[in-house]
Short mmCIF file of C-alpha atoms in Angstrom, two decimals:
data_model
loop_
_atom_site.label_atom_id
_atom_site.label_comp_id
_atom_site.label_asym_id
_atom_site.label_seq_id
_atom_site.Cartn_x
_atom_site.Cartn_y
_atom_site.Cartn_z
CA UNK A 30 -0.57 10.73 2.74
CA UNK A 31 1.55 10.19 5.43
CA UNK A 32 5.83 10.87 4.56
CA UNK A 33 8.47 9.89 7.78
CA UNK A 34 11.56 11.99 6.58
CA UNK A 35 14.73 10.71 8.00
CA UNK A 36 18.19 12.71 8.21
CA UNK A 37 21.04 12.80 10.15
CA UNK A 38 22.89 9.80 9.00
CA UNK A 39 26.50 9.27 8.37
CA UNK A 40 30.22 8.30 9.75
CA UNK A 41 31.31 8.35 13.40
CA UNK A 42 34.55 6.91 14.75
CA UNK A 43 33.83 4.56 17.51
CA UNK A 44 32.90 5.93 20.72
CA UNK A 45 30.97 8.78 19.09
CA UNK A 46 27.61 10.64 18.97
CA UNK A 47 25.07 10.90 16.19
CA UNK A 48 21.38 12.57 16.33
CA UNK A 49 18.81 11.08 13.86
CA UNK A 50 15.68 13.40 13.05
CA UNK A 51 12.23 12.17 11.52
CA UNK A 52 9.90 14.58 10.24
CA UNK A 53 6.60 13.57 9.70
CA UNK A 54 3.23 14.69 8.08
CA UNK A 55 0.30 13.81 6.97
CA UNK A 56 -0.88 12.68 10.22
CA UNK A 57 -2.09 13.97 13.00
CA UNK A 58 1.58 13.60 14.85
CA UNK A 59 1.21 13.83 18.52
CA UNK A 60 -1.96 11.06 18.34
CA UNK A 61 0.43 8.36 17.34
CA UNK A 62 3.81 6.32 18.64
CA UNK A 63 6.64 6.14 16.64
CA UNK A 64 9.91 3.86 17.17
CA UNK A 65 13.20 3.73 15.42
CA UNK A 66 13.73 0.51 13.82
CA UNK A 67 17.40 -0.35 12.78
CA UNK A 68 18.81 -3.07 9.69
CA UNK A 69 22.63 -4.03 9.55
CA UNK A 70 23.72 -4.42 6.45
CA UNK A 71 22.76 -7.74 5.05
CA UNK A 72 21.12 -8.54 8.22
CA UNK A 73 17.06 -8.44 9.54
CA UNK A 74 15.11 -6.40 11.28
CA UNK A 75 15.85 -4.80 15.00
CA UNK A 76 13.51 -2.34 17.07
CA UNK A 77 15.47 -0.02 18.86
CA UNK A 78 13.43 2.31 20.40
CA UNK A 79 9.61 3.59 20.89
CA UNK A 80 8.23 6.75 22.19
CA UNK A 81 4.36 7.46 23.32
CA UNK A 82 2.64 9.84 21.15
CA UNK A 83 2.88 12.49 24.37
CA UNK A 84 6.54 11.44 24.94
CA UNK A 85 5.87 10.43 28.26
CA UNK A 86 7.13 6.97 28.28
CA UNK A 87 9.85 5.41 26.18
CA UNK A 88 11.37 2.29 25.84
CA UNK A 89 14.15 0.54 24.73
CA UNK A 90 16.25 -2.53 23.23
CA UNK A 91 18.51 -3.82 25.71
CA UNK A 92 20.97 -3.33 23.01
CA UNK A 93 21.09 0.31 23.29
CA UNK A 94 19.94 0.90 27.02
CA UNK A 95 21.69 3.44 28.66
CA UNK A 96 23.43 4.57 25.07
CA UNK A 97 20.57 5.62 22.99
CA UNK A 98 17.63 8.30 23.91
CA UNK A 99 14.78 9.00 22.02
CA UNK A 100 12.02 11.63 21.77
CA UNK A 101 9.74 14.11 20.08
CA UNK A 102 8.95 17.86 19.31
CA UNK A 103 4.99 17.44 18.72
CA UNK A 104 5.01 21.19 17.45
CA UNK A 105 7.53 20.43 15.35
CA UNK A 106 6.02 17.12 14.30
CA UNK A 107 9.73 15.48 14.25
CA UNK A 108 11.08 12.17 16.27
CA UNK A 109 14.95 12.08 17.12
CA UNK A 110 16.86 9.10 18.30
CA UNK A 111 20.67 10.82 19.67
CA UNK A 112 23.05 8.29 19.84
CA UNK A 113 25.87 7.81 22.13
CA UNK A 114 28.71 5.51 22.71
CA UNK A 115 28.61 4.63 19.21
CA UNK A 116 30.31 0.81 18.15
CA UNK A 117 30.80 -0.64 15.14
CA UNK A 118 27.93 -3.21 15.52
CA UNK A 119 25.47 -0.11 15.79
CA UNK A 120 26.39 0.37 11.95
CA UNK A 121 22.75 -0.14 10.03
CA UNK A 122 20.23 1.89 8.05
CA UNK A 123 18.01 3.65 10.87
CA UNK A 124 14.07 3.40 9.42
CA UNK A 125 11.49 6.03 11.47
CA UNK A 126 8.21 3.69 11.78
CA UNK A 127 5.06 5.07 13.00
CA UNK A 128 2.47 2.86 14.99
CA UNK A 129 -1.28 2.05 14.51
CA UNK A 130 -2.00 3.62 17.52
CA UNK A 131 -1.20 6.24 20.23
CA UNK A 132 -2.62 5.22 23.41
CA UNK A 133 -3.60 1.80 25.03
CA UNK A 134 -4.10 -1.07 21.97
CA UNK A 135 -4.72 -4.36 22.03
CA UNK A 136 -1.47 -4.85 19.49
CA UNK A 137 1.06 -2.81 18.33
CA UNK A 138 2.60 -2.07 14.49
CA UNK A 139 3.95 -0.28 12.14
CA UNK A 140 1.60 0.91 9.36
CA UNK A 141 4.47 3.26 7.65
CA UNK A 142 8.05 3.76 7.56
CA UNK A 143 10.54 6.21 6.61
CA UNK A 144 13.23 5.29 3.48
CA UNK A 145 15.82 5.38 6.60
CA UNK A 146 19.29 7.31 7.07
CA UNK A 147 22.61 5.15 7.30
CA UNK A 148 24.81 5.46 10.05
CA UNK A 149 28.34 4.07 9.94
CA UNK A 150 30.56 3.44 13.15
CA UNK A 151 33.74 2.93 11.97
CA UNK A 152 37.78 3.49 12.83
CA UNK B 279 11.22 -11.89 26.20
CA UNK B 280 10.00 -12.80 22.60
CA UNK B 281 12.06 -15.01 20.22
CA UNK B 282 10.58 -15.92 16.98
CA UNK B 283 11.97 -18.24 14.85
CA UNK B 284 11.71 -18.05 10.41
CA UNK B 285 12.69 -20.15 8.22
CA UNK B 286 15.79 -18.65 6.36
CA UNK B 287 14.56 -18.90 3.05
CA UNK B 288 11.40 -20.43 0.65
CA UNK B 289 11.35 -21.09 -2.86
CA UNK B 290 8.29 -21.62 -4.95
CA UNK B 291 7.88 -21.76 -8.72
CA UNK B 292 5.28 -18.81 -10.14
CA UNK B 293 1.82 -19.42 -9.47
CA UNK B 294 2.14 -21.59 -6.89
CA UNK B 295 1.11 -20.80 -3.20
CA UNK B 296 3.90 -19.92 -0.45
CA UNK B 297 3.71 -20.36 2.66
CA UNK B 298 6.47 -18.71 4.94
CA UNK B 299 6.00 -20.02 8.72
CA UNK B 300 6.93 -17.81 12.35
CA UNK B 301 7.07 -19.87 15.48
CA UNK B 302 7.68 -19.14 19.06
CA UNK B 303 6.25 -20.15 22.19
CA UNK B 304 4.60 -16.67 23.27
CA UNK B 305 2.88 -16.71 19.75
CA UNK B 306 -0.30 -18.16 20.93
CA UNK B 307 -0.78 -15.24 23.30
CA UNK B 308 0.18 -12.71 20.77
CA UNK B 309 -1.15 -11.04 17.86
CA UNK B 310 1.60 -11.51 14.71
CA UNK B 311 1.65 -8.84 11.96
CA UNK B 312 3.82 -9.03 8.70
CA UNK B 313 6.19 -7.38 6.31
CA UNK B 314 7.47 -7.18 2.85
CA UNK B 315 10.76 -5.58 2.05
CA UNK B 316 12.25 -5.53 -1.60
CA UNK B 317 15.53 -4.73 -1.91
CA UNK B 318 17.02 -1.53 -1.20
CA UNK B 319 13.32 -0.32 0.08
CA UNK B 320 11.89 0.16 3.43
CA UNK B 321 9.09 -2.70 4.66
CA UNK B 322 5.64 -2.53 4.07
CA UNK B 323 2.82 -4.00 6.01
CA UNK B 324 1.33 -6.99 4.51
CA UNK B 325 -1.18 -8.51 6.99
CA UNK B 326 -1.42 -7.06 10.67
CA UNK B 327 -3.73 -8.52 13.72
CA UNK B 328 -2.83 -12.21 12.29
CA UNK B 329 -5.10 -12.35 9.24
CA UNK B 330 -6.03 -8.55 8.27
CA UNK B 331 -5.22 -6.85 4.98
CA UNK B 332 -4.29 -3.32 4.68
CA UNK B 333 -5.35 -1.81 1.90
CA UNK B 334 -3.75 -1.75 -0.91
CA UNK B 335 -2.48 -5.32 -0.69
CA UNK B 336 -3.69 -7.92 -2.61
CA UNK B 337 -6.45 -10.79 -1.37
CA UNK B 338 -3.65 -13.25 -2.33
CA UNK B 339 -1.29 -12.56 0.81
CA UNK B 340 -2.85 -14.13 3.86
CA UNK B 341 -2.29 -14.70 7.59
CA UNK B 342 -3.10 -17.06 9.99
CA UNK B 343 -2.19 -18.58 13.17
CA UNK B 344 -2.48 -21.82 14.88
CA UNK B 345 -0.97 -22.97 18.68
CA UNK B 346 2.75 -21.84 18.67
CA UNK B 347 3.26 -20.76 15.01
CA UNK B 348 1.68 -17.92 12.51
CA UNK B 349 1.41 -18.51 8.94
CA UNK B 350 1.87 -16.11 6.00
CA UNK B 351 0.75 -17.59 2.98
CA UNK B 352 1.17 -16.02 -0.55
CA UNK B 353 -1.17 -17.33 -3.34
CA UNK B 354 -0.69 -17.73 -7.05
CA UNK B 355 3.00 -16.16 -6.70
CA UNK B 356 4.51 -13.68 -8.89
CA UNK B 357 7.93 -12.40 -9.37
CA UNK B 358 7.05 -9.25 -8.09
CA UNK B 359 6.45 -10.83 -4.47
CA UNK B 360 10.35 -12.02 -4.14
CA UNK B 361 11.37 -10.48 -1.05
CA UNK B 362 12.32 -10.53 2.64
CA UNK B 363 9.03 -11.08 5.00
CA UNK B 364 9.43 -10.48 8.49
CA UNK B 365 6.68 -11.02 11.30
CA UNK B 366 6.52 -9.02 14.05
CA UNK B 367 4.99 -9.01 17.83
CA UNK B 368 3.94 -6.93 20.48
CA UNK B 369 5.44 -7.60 23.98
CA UNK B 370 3.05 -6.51 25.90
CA UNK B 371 4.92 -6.64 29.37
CA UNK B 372 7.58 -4.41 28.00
CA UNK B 373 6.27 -2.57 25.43
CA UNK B 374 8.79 -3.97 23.03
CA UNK B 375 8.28 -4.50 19.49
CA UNK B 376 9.89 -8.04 18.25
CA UNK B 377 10.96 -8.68 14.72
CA UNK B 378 11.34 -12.72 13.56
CA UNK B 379 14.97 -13.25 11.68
CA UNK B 380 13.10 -12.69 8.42
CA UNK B 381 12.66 -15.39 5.40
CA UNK B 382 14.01 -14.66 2.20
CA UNK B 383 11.44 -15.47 -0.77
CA UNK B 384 12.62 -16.32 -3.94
CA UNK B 385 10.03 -16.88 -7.08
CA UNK B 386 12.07 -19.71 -9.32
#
């Protein structure tokens, strides 16, 4: 059965730095991608971030280019998102989400997600 | 870049079939996948590659797609199915994921 374990939630002042861990298992780890998808309270939906199952390439929102960075420790079977330059509208419930698939697909989704960590950004 | 458009909300009376809609213009191109999420839980895939179930979820959520809009239709409704539904793309010149505004279903 495959478990995404989120931690690393909780409250930054504005301007601050959080790092968000995902451990995973039941799955062979390193085969798959994984993003961060985000929810603000009350609000939908928002992919942040993915990562390649080797690491190699990443992308990103333009919401959090240049603030965010993501990446994994395949021997450690964990995904991190570290988050800079924190702002208030970067408050929201962080979900780890792994993908169907690892390498070249003809479409691209999540088949299971964490229960997600909160971070607040607040004064 | 991807914008897909939901309808805020649907209501339909138990046992009746729901249909909650996703347009946008890139659709047609694009495979649409689709997501439950009851309150104060994370989402769950519903329907992924346009019209495929996982498993696990029941033969009366379905998916389909036609020109610029995808279609995910609930049959004989139950309480239990009030949620948020969200579809979802692939961008496949940027290797974004994109998330619709979600559509809020409520079982009268």
């Amino acid at each position: 059965e495959v478990q995404l374990l989120e931690s690393g939630g909780g409250f930054v002042q504005p301007g601050g730095s959080l790092r968000l861990s995902c451990a995973a298992s039941g799955f062979t780890f390193s085969n798959y991608a994984m993003s961060w998808v985000r929810q603000a309270p009350g609000k939908g939906l928002e992919w942040v971030s993915g990562i390649s199952g080797s690491g190699g390439s990443t992308y990103y929102a333009d919401s959090v280019k240049g603030r965010f960075t993501i990446s994994r420790d395949n021997s450690k079977h964990t995904l991190y998102l570290e988050m800079n330059s924190l702002r208030a509208e970067d408050t929201a419930i962080y979900y780890c989400a792994k993908d169907n698939c690892g390498g070249t697909c003809d479409s691209h989704w999540f088949d299971s997600w964490g229960q997600g960590t909160l971070a607040t950004v607040s004064a | 870049s991807f914008v897909l458009t939901q309808p805020p909300s649907v209501s339909v009376a138990p046992g009746k079939t729901a249909r909650i809609t996703c347009g946008g213009n890139n659709i047609g191109s694009e495979t649409v996948h689709w997501y439950q999420q009851k309150p104060g839980q994370a989402p769950v895939l519903v329907i992924y590659f346009d019209s495929d179930r996982p498993s696990g979820i029941p033969a009366r959520f379905s998916g389909s797609k036609s020109g610029t809009t995808a279609t995910l239709t609930i049959s004989r409704v139950e309480a239990g199915d009030e949620a948020d539904y969200y579809c979802q793309v692939w961008d496949s010149s940027s290797d974004h994921r994109v998330f619709g505004g979600g559509t809020k279903l409520t079982v009268l």
